[in-house]
Coordinates of C-alpha atoms and ligand atoms in Angstrom, one line a residue:
Chain A
X1 CA 17.2 -18.7 -15.9
X2 CA 16.9 -16.9 -19.3
X3 CA 16.4 -13.2 -19.0
X4 CA 14.2 -11.0 -21.1
X5 CA 16.0 -8.8 -23.6
X6 CA 14.1 -5.7 -22.3
X7 CA 15.4 -6.3 -18.8
X8 CA 18.9 -6.9 -20.1
X9 CA 18.7 -3.6 -21.9
X10 CA 17.4 -1.8 -18.8
X11 CA 20.1 -3.1 -16.5
X12 CA 23.2 -3.1 -18.7
X13 CA 26.5 -3.8 -17.0
X14 CA 27.6 -0.2 -17.2
X15 CA 24.4 1.0 -15.6
X16 CA 24.7 -1.5 -12.7
X17 CA 28.3 -0.5 -12.3
X18 CA 27.4 3.2 -12.0
X19 CA 24.7 2.3 -9.4
X20 CA 27.1 0.2 -7.4
X21 CA 30.0 2.6 -7.7
X22 CA 28.5 6.0 -8.2
X23 CA 30.9 8.7 -9.6
X24 CA 31.1 12.2 -8.2
X25 CA 29.3 11.1 -5.1
X26 CA 29.3 13.6 -2.2
X27 CA 28.5 17.1 -1.3
X28 CA 30.2 20.3 -2.4
X29 CA 30.9 22.7 0.5
X30 CA 29.3 26.2 0.2
X31 CA 29.3 28.4 -1.7
X32 CA 27.4 26.2 -4.2
X33 CA 24.0 25.7 -5.7
X34 CA 22.0 22.9 -4.3
X35 CA 18.6 21.2 -5.0
X36 CA 16.8 18.3 -3.5
X37 CA 14.7 16.0 -5.7
X38 CA 12.4 13.1 -4.7
X39 CA 9.8 10.8 -6.0
X40 CA 7.4 10.6 -3.2
X41 CA 5.6 7.5 -4.7
X42 CA 8.7 5.4 -4.5
X43 CA 10.9 7.2 -2.0
X44 CA 13.9 7.8 -4.3
X45 CA 15.9 10.9 -3.3
X46 CA 18.7 12.8 -4.9
X47 CA 20.5 15.9 -3.8
X48 CA 22.5 17.8 -6.5
X49 CA 25.4 20.1 -5.6
X50 CA 27.1 22.3 -8.2
X51 CA 29.6 25.1 -8.4
X52 CA 29.6 27.6 -11.3
X53 CA 32.5 29.3 -12.8
X54 CA 33.2 32.9 -11.8
X55 CA 31.3 34.3 -14.8
X56 CA 28.4 32.0 -14.0
X57 CA 28.5 30.4 -17.4
X58 CA 30.1 27.0 -16.7
X59 CA 29.4 24.2 -14.3
X60 CA 32.8 23.7 -12.9
X61 CA 31.9 21.0 -10.3
X62 CA 28.9 18.7 -9.9
X63 CA 28.2 16.1 -7.3
X64 CA 25.2 14.2 -5.9
X65 CA 24.1 12.2 -2.9
X66 CA 21.0 10.1 -2.6
X67 CA 19.4 6.8 -2.4
X68 CA 17.1 4.8 -4.7
X69 CA 16.8 2.3 -7.4
X70 CA 19.7 1.4 -9.8
X71 CA 18.2 3.5 -12.5
X72 CA 17.9 6.7 -10.5
X73 CA 21.4 6.3 -9.0
X74 CA 23.1 5.4 -12.3
X75 CA 21.4 8.2 -14.2
X76 CA 22.7 10.7 -11.5
X77 CA 26.2 9.3 -11.6
X78 CA 26.4 9.3 -15.4
X79 CA 24.8 12.8 -15.5
X80 CA 27.5 14.3 -13.2
X81 CA 30.2 12.8 -15.4
X82 CA 28.7 14.2 -18.6
X83 CA 27.7 17.6 -17.3
X84 CA 30.7 18.6 -15.3
X85 CA 32.7 21.2 -17.2
X86 CA 29.8 22.0 -19.6
X87 CA 28.1 25.4 -19.9
X88 CA 24.7 26.0 -18.4
X89 CA 23.2 26.2 -21.9
X90 CA 24.7 22.8 -22.9
X91 CA 23.4 21.3 -19.7
X92 CA 19.9 22.4 -20.4
X93 CA 20.1 21.1 -24.0
X94 CA 21.4 17.8 -22.8
X95 CA 18.6 17.5 -20.2
X96 CA 16.1 17.9 -23.0
X97 CA 18.0 15.3 -25.2
X98 CA 18.1 12.9 -22.4
X99 CA 14.4 13.4 -21.6
X100 CA 13.5 12.6 -25.2
X101 CA 15.7 9.6 -25.2
X102 CA 14.1 7.9 -22.1
X103 CA 10.6 9.0 -23.1
X104 CA 11.1 7.7 -26.5
X105 CA 9.4 10.7 -28.1
X106 CA 11.5 11.4 -31.2
X107 CA 15.2 11.1 -31.8
X108 CA 17.4 13.2 -29.6
X109 CA 18.9 16.1 -31.5
X110 CA 22.4 15.2 -30.6
X111 CA 22.7 11.5 -29.6
X112 CA 26.5 11.7 -29.8
X113 CA 26.7 14.3 -27.1
X114 CA 24.9 12.1 -24.6
X115 CA 27.7 9.5 -24.8
X116 CA 27.3 6.7 -22.3
X117 CA 23.9 8.1 -21.2
X118 CA 22.3 6.5 -24.3
X119 CA 22.7 3.2 -22.5
X120 CA 19.6 4.4 -20.5
X121 CA 17.5 4.2 -23.6
X122 CA 16.2 0.8 -22.3
X123 CA 14.0 2.9 -19.9
X124 CA 11.7 3.6 -22.9
X125 CA 10.2 0.1 -22.5
X126 CA 9.5 0.7 -18.8
X127 CA 7.4 3.9 -18.7
X128 CA 7.0 3.8 -14.9
X129 CA 10.8 4.1 -14.6
X130 CA 11.1 7.4 -16.6
X131 CA 10.7 9.4 -13.4
X132 CA 13.6 7.4 -11.9
X133 CA 15.9 8.2 -14.8
X134 CA 14.8 11.9 -14.7
X135 CA 15.1 12.5 -11.0
X136 CA 18.7 13.8 -10.9
X137 CA 18.1 15.9 -14.0
X138 CA 15.1 17.6 -12.5
X139 CA 17.2 18.4 -9.4
X140 CA 20.0 19.7 -11.7
X141 CA 17.6 22.0 -13.4
X142 CA 16.2 23.3 -10.1
X143 CA 19.7 23.9 -8.8
X144 CA 20.5 25.9 -11.9
X145 CA 17.3 27.9 -11.6
X146 CA 18.1 28.7 -8.0
X147 CA 21.3 30.3 -9.2
X148 CA 19.3 32.5 -11.6
X149 CA 16.7 33.7 -9.1
Chain B
X1 CA -8.8 -29.3 1.6
X2 CA -8.3 -29.4 -2.1
X3 CA -6.4 -26.1 -2.5
X4 CA -5.7 -26.7 -6.1
X5 CA -9.4 -27.0 -6.9
X6 CA -10.0 -23.9 -4.8
X7 CA -7.3 -22.0 -6.8
X8 CA -9.1 -22.9 -10.0
X9 CA -12.1 -20.8 -8.7
X10 CA -9.9 -17.7 -9.6
X11 CA -10.0 -17.4 -13.4
X12 CA -7.4 -14.5 -13.4
X13 CA -4.7 -16.8 -12.0
X14 CA -4.7 -19.0 -15.1
X15 CA -2.6 -16.7 -17.4
X16 CA 0.9 -16.1 -18.6
X17 CA 2.7 -12.9 -17.8
X18 CA 5.9 -12.1 -19.7
X19 CA 5.8 -15.7 -21.0
X20 CA 5.7 -17.2 -17.5
X21 CA 2.8 -18.5 -15.5
X22 CA 1.5 -15.6 -13.3
X23 CA 2.6 -15.8 -9.7
X24 CA 0.4 -13.4 -7.9
X25 CA 2.0 -12.4 -4.6
X26 CA 0.3 -9.0 -4.0
X27 CA -2.9 -10.0 -2.2
X28 CA -2.1 -7.6 0.7
X29 CA -2.6 -4.8 -1.8
X30 CA -5.7 -6.4 -3.4
X31 CA -6.9 -9.9 -3.5
X32 CA -8.1 -11.7 -6.6
X33 CA -11.8 -12.5 -7.1
X34 CA -13.4 -16.0 -7.4
X35 CA -15.9 -16.8 -10.1
X36 CA -18.6 -16.8 -7.5
X37 CA -18.1 -13.1 -6.8
X38 CA -17.7 -12.2 -10.4
X39 CA -20.9 -14.1 -11.3
X40 CA -22.8 -12.4 -8.4
X41 CA -22.0 -9.0 -9.8
X42 CA -22.9 -10.1 -13.3
X43 CA -26.2 -11.7 -12.1
X44 CA -27.1 -8.6 -10.3
X45 CA -26.6 -6.3 -13.3
X46 CA -28.3 -8.8 -15.6
X47 CA -31.4 -9.4 -13.5
X48 CA -31.9 -7.2 -10.5
X49 CA -30.2 -3.9 -11.1
X50 CA -32.0 -0.8 -9.7
X51 CA -31.7 1.7 -6.9
X52 CA -32.3 0.7 -3.3
X53 CA -34.7 2.0 -0.7
X54 CA -36.4 4.3 -3.2
X55 CA -39.0 2.7 -5.3
X56 CA -41.8 0.3 -4.9
X57 CA -41.2 -1.7 -8.1
X58 CA -40.1 -5.3 -8.2
X59 CA -36.5 -4.7 -9.2
X60 CA -36.0 -2.1 -6.5
X61 CA -37.3 -4.4 -3.9
X62 CA -35.1 -7.2 -5.1
X63 CA -32.0 -4.9 -5.1
X64 CA -33.0 -3.6 -1.6
X65 CA -33.5 -7.1 -0.2
X66 CA -30.1 -8.3 -1.6
X67 CA -28.4 -5.2 -0.2
X68 CA -29.9 -5.6 3.3
X69 CA -29.3 -9.3 3.2
X70 CA -25.6 -8.6 2.6
X71 CA -25.6 -6.3 5.6
X72 CA -26.9 -9.1 7.8
X73 CA -24.3 -11.4 6.4
X74 CA -21.5 -8.9 7.2
X75 CA -22.8 -8.6 10.8
X76 CA -22.7 -12.3 11.2
X77 CA -19.3 -12.6 9.5
X78 CA -17.6 -10.2 11.9
X79 CA -19.6 -11.2 14.9
X80 CA -21.4 -7.8 15.4
X81 CA -24.3 -7.8 17.8
X82 CA -26.7 -6.5 15.1
X83 CA -26.7 -5.5 11.5
X84 CA -27.5 -1.9 12.2
X85 CA -23.9 -1.6 13.4
X86 CA -22.7 -2.2 9.8
X87 CA -22.2 0.9 7.6
X88 CA -21.1 0.4 4.0
X89 CA -18.2 2.7 2.9
X90 CA -15.7 2.8 0.1
X91 CA -13.2 1.0 2.2
X92 CA -11.0 1.3 5.3
X93 CA -9.8 4.8 4.4
X94 CA -13.3 6.1 4.1
X95 CA -14.4 4.4 7.3
X96 CA -11.6 5.9 9.3
X97 CA -12.3 9.3 7.9
X98 CA -16.0 8.9 8.8
X99 CA -15.1 8.2 12.4
X100 CA -12.6 11.1 12.5
X101 CA -15.1 13.6 11.1
X102 CA -18.1 12.6 13.2
X103 CA -17.2 11.0 16.5
X104 CA -13.8 12.6 16.5
X105 CA -15.0 16.2 15.8
X106 CA -17.8 15.8 18.3
X107 CA -15.7 14.3 21.2
X108 CA -12.1 15.6 20.9
X109 CA -10.9 18.7 22.6
X110 CA -7.5 20.4 23.1
X111 CA -5.6 18.5 25.8
X112 CA -7.1 15.1 24.6
X113 CA -4.8 12.5 23.2
X114 CA -5.3 10.3 20.1
X115 CA -3.1 7.3 20.4
X116 CA -2.0 5.2 17.4
X117 CA 1.0 3.0 16.8
X118 CA 4.2 3.4 14.8
X119 CA 3.1 0.8 12.3
X120 CA -0.1 2.4 10.9
X121 CA -0.9 2.6 7.3
X122 CA -1.2 6.2 6.2
X123 CA -5.0 5.8 6.2
X124 CA -4.9 5.2 9.9
X125 CA -2.5 8.1 10.5
X126 CA -3.3 11.0 8.3
X127 CA -7.0 11.3 9.3
X128 CA -5.9 11.6 12.9
X129 CA -3.3 14.2 12.1
X130 CA -6.0 16.2 10.4
X131 CA -8.3 15.7 13.3
X132 CA -5.6 16.7 15.8
X133 CA -5.0 19.9 13.9
X134 CA -8.7 20.7 13.8
X135 CA -9.5 20.0 17.4
X136 CA -6.2 20.8 19.2
X137 CA -5.9 17.2 20.4
X138 CA -2.4 15.6 20.5
X139 CA -1.4 12.6 18.4
X140 CA 0.9 10.1 20.1
X141 CA 2.1 6.8 19.0
X142 CA 3.3 3.5 20.5
X143 CA 6.8 2.7 19.2
X144 CA 7.6 -0.5 17.3
X145 CA 10.3 -2.7 18.7
X146 CA 13.1 -4.1 16.5
X147 CA 11.3 -7.4 16.2
X148 CA 8.3 -5.6 14.7
X149 CA 6.0 -5.9 17.7
X150 CA 4.6 -3.1 19.7
X151 CA 6.5 -1.8 22.7
X152 CA 4.1 -3.2 25.4
X153 CA 5.9 -1.2 28.2
X154 CA 5.2 2.0 26.3
X155 CA 1.5 1.0 26.1
X156 CA 1.4 1.1 29.9
X157 CA 2.9 4.6 29.9
X158 CA 1.0 6.1 26.9
X159 CA -2.5 4.7 27.5
X160 CA -3.6 7.2 30.1
X161 CA -6.9 8.8 30.9
X162 CA -6.1 11.6 28.5
X163 CA -6.4 9.1 25.6
X164 CA -9.9 9.5 24.1
X165 CA -9.2 7.3 21.1
X166 CA -6.8 4.4 20.5
X167 CA -6.6 3.4 16.8
X168 CA -4.4 0.6 15.7
X169 CA -3.8 -1.9 13.0
X170 CA -4.9 -5.6 13.5
X171 CA -2.3 -7.1 11.2
X172 CA 0.5 -4.8 9.9
X173 CA 0.6 -4.7 6.1
X174 CA 4.3 -3.9 6.2
X175 CA 5.5 -6.2 8.9
X176 CA 3.0 -9.0 9.2
X177 CA 2.8 -8.4 12.9
X178 CA -0.5 -9.5 14.5
X179 CA -1.4 -7.2 17.3
X180 CA -3.1 -8.5 20.4
X181 CA -6.3 -6.7 19.6
X182 CA -8.4 -8.1 22.4
X183 CA -5.9 -7.3 25.1
X184 CA -5.2 -3.8 23.8
X185 CA -9.0 -3.0 23.6
X186 CA -9.4 -4.2 27.2
X187 CA -6.6 -1.9 28.3
X188 CA -8.1 1.0 26.4
X189 CA -11.5 0.4 27.9
X190 CA -10.0 0.4 31.3
X191 CA -8.9 4.1 30.8
X192 CA -12.2 5.0 29.1
X193 CA -10.7 5.3 25.5
X194 CA -12.7 4.4 22.5
X195 CA -10.9 1.9 20.1
X196 CA -10.7 1.7 16.4
X197 CA -9.2 -1.4 14.8
X198 CA -8.0 -1.4 11.2
X199 CA -8.9 -4.9 10.0
X200 CA -7.7 -4.4 6.4
X201 CA -5.3 -7.3 6.6
X202 CA -7.1 -9.6 9.0
X203 CA -10.6 -9.7 7.7
X204 CA -11.0 -12.6 5.3
X205 CA -7.7 -14.1 6.5
X206 CA -8.8 -15.2 10.0
X207 CA -12.0 -15.3 12.0
X208 CA -12.8 -11.9 13.5
X209 CA -15.4 -11.3 16.1
X210 CA -16.4 -7.8 17.3
X211 CA -17.9 -8.9 20.6
X212 CA -14.9 -11.1 21.3
X213 CA -12.3 -8.4 20.4
X214 CA -14.3 -5.8 22.2
X215 CA -13.4 -2.9 19.8
X216 CA -15.7 0.1 19.4
X217 CA -15.0 0.7 15.7
X218 CA -13.6 -1.7 13.1
X219 CA -12.9 -1.1 9.4
X220 CA -12.2 -3.3 6.5
X221 CA -12.0 -3.2 2.7
X222 CA -13.9 -5.7 0.5
X223 CA -11.2 -5.8 -2.2
X224 CA -8.7 -7.5 0.1
X225 CA -11.0 -10.4 0.9
X226 CA -12.2 -11.5 -2.6
X227 CA -14.9 -8.8 -3.0
X228 CA -14.9 -5.9 -5.5
X229 CA -12.9 -2.7 -5.1
X230 CA -14.8 0.4 -4.0
X231 CA -16.7 -1.2 -1.1
X232 CA -15.9 -1.6 2.5
X233 CA -17.4 -1.7 6.0
X234 CA -17.3 0.4 9.1
X235 CA -18.5 -1.4 12.2
X236 CA -19.5 0.8 15.1
X237 CA -20.9 -0.1 18.5
X238 CA -24.5 1.0 18.2
X239 CA -24.5 3.2 21.3
X240 CA -21.6 5.2 19.7
X241 CA -23.2 5.3 16.2
X242 CA -26.4 6.6 17.7
X243 CA -24.7 9.5 19.3
X244 CA -22.8 10.6 16.2
X245 CA -23.8 13.4 13.8
X246 CA -23.9 12.7 10.1
X247 CA -20.9 13.2 7.9
X248 CA -22.1 13.4 4.3
X249 CA -25.5 14.9 3.7
X250 CA -27.8 13.9 0.9
X251 CA -30.4 11.3 -0.1
X252 CA -31.0 8.1 1.8
X253 CA -29.7 9.5 5.1
X254 CA -32.5 11.9 6.0
X255 CA -35.8 11.3 7.8
X256 CA -37.4 14.6 6.7
X257 CA -36.2 17.7 4.8
X258 CA -37.6 21.2 4.6
X259 CA -35.8 24.2 3.1
X260 CA -35.0 25.3 6.6
X261 CA -33.5 22.0 7.9
X262 CA -33.5 18.3 8.1
X263 CA -33.7 15.4 10.5
X264 CA -31.7 12.3 10.0
X265 CA -32.3 8.6 10.0
X266 CA -31.0 6.2 12.6
X267 CA -27.7 4.4 12.0
X268 CA -26.6 2.8 9.7
X269 CA -28.5 4.8 7.1
X270 CA -27.6 8.1 8.7
X271 CA -24.0 7.5 7.5
X272 CA -24.9 6.2 4.0
X273 CA -25.7 9.3 2.0
X274 CA -26.5 8.9 -1.7
X275 CA -26.8 5.9 -3.9
X276 CA -24.4 3.3 -2.5
X277 CA -22.3 0.8 -4.4
X278 CA -25.1 -1.8 -4.5
X279 CA -23.3 -4.3 -6.7
X280 CA -20.2 -3.9 -4.5
X281 CA -22.3 -4.7 -1.4
X282 CA -23.8 -7.8 -3.1
X283 CA -20.2 -8.7 -4.1
X284 CA -19.2 -8.5 -0.4
X285 CA -22.1 -10.9 0.5
X286 CA -21.0 -13.3 -2.2
X287 CA -17.4 -13.1 -1.0
X288 CA -18.4 -13.9 2.5
X289 CA -20.4 -16.9 1.4
X290 CA -17.4 -18.1 -0.6
X291 CA -14.9 -17.6 2.2
X292 CA -17.2 -19.3 4.8
X293 CA -17.7 -22.3 2.6
X294 CA -13.9 -22.8 2.7
X295 CA -13.8 -21.9 6.4
X296 CA -11.9 -19.0 7.9
X297 CA -9.9 -21.4 10.2
X298 CA -8.8 -23.4 7.1
X299 CA -7.8 -20.2 5.3
X300 CA -5.8 -19.0 8.3
X301 CA -4.1 -22.3 8.6
X302 CA -3.2 -22.4 4.9
X303 CA -2.0 -18.8 4.9
X304 CA 0.2 -19.5 7.9
X305 CA 1.7 -22.6 6.4
X306 CA 2.5 -20.6 3.3
X307 CA 4.2 -17.7 5.1
X308 CA 6.1 -20.0 7.5
X309 CA 7.4 -21.9 4.5
X310 CA 8.3 -18.7 2.7
X311 CA 10.1 -17.3 5.8
X312 CA 12.1 -20.5 6.0
X313 CA 13.2 -20.6 2.3
X314 CA 13.7 -16.9 1.9
X315 CA 15.9 -16.5 4.9
X316 CA 18.4 -18.6 3.1
X317 CA 18.9 -15.9 0.4
X318 CA 22.3 -14.2 1.3
X319 CA 21.9 -10.5 2.0
X320 CA 18.2 -10.7 2.9
X321 CA 16.7 -8.9 5.9
X322 CA 13.1 -9.9 6.7
X323 CA 11.2 -7.3 8.6
X324 CA 8.7 -8.1 11.4
X325 CA 8.4 -11.1 13.7
X326 CA 10.9 -13.8 12.7
X327 CA 8.8 -16.7 13.6
X328 CA 5.5 -18.1 14.7
X329 CA 2.4 -16.0 14.8
X330 CA 2.4 -13.6 11.8
X331 CA 0.2 -12.5 8.9
X332 CA 0.5 -14.0 5.5
X333 CA 3.1 -11.7 4.1
X334 CA 6.9 -11.4 4.0
X335 CA 8.4 -8.0 3.6
X336 CA 12.2 -7.9 3.1
X337 CA 15.2 -5.8 2.1
X338 CA 18.0 -7.1 0.0
X339 CA 21.5 -5.7 0.3
X340 CA 22.1 -6.2 -3.5
X341 CA 18.9 -4.8 -5.1
X342 CA 16.6 -1.9 -4.4
X343 CA 12.9 -2.9 -4.1
X344 CA 11.9 -1.4 -7.4
X345 CA 14.7 -3.1 -9.3
X346 CA 13.8 -6.4 -7.7
X347 CA 10.1 -6.0 -8.4
X348 CA 10.9 -5.1 -12.0
X349 CA 13.2 -8.1 -12.3
X350 CA 10.6 -10.5 -10.7
X351 CA 7.9 -9.1 -13.0
X352 CA 9.8 -10.3 -16.0
X353 CA 9.3 -13.9 -14.6
X354 CA 5.6 -13.3 -14.1
X355 CA 5.9 -12.7 -10.4
X356 CA 3.7 -9.8 -9.0
X357 CA 5.1 -8.3 -5.8
X358 CA 5.0 -4.8 -4.4
X359 CA 8.0 -2.7 -3.7
X360 CA 8.1 0.6 -1.8
X361 CA 7.0 2.1 1.5
X362 CA 3.6 0.3 1.4
X363 CA 1.9 3.5 2.7
X364 CA 3.9 3.3 5.9
X365 CA 6.6 5.9 5.5
X366 CA 7.2 6.4 9.2
X367 CA 7.8 2.7 9.6
X368 CA 10.4 2.6 6.8
X369 CA 12.2 5.4 8.6
X370 CA 12.0 3.5 11.8
X371 CA 13.7 0.4 10.3
X372 CA 16.1 2.6 8.2
X373 CA 15.2 1.1 4.9
X374 CA 14.3 3.1 1.8
X375 CA 11.5 0.7 1.2
X376 CA 10.9 -3.0 1.1
X377 CA 9.7 -5.7 -1.3
X378 CA 6.7 -7.5 -0.1
X379 CA 5.5 -11.0 -1.1
X380 CA 1.9 -11.5 0.3
X381 CA -0.1 -14.7 0.2
X382 CA -3.6 -15.8 0.2
X383 CA -5.2 -19.2 0.2
X384 CA -5.0 -19.6 -3.6
X385 CA -1.2 -19.4 -3.6
X386 CA 0.9 -22.6 -3.6
X387 CA 4.2 -23.9 -2.3
X388 CA 5.4 -24.2 -5.9
X389 CA 4.9 -20.4 -6.3
X390 CA 7.0 -19.7 -3.3
X391 CA 9.7 -22.0 -4.6
X392 CA 9.6 -20.1 -7.8
X393 CA 10.0 -16.8 -5.9
X394 CA 13.0 -18.1 -4.0
X395 CA 14.6 -19.3 -7.3
X396 CA 14.1 -15.8 -8.8
X397 CA 15.6 -14.2 -5.6
X398 CA 18.7 -16.2 -6.0
X399 CA 18.9 -15.4 -9.7
X400 CA 18.4 -11.7 -8.9
X401 CA 21.3 -11.9 -6.5
X402 CA 23.5 -13.1 -9.3
X403 CA 22.2 -10.5 -11.7
X404 CA 22.6 -7.5 -9.5
X405 CA 25.9 -8.3 -7.8
Ligands
LIG1 C1 -3.4 -2.1 7.1 C2 -4.1 -1.3 6.0 N1 -4.9 -0.3 6.4 C3 -5.6 0.4 5.5 C4 -5.6 0.2 4.2 C5 -6.3 1.0 3.3 O1 -7.3 0.3 2.6 P1 -8.1 1.0 1.4 O2 -7.1 1.6 0.5 O3 -8.9 -0.1 0.8 O4 -9.0 2.0 2.0 C6 -4.7 -0.9 3.7 C7 -4.6 -1.2 2.3 O5 -3.8 -0.8 1.6 C8 -4.0 -1.6 4.7 O6 -3.2 -2.6 4.3

């Protein structure tokens, strides 16, 4: 059966691959920062675990666990790959770039830096799925905030 | 029965969605409306619109007559002893909250038990949690077995004299299970418990009769049985209604008012404060006329044929797990989990082929936990659906399997 282009864009092979074989999947033993994110309306859940460098600047390790739709799981998997090793400031900037990408409000400031994550641009056409794509990123932000508190 | 002609009574079904003919398989969430109901609303607004029970002019008396005629129709439709047992609400949810906040608050004490089941919609769970918090009563539930039916052995243990209220769903919106309402109500009566039956998924799908079932309260929503949204019914046995205090105060429900205090009307008006959804009530009346002209037995038979056929075809999809009773007696819905696609991905995928289904927890989170699924996809049927539409669904499920694996 012929598939719509929008759907093909939403579920690209790379995205489906990440959802089936999530990277950096698992927990980080303490001491670490942790946050839980969920979308109560659809039941998707993601836990983000991260370890900062000794000076607190860098995200040395980042993992996630959770369950949910292909979009939320793929976004989490791709996020961990992209963010691991980056500084806190870079992570916050990327989150904003990514949010603008999936919401489709203006061009991201630095599309190159998002790398593979730009494949999730197809979410723009499915506004109800934005919260799926953002779930892991909201948890990441919370985990970072808990470290600053 | 000419089901294809009946289907053509529903103008909304004749449309393309995403360049495919619409296949509407979400009637358990809300049914579509036949022209007869749409026309009744439009006729009311074009000819008779005015407030009820308040004025002596011609339009008000027409509106009042139509409103009260609908109440009589509902009473007959659900086999109530008299129309004064029929209270108009916004839907199931409001009806249940009304009972919790009036009868519940008046009759429950610490040490009493409110019994429900593990397959309740949140609307027949959360109001009882709130009531239990408020009164100190304890909320207990009858577990659901792996086959989606109630644990009857547990009923014997849990239905004790401490139980003041037993509230349960007639047909589960997440499993399709049809609970033995009459038998359960008889058991509850034997221990002196009052019963509330959630008829959201049964009313309009099968004949229901209050006297025969023997429940004390019954709720349903118009929008799931061809009537408009925003209107529903609470049935209550008159002796109970008469003993209950009002819930909402305001116009329509009072007998006399002074600045110091008020006296209240008899039921049902005591529980209908403010201007009601008059057009909605008239819509319910029109929906009942429409359904009765087809015949509830005919509707039930057709619904059952559709869901049996769907069960049979869908069980051939590799990796599918269908929740609820696997055969025979079940409501007209199939809820399932696929090992290759999350419900939201599947619903999104099917939508691009014009198929409308619902994915998620269906307002039954405890049940999803019980069956260890993050959610399910639900295809639900009504008499306007066809075998061809089910074939289309199955074709799309096979295609989805290829796409997602
Ligand atoms: C079994 C059941 N109970 C209660 C409800 C609540 O109905 P409403 O939202 O119309 O009040 C529904 C509908 O979603 C239902 O399926």
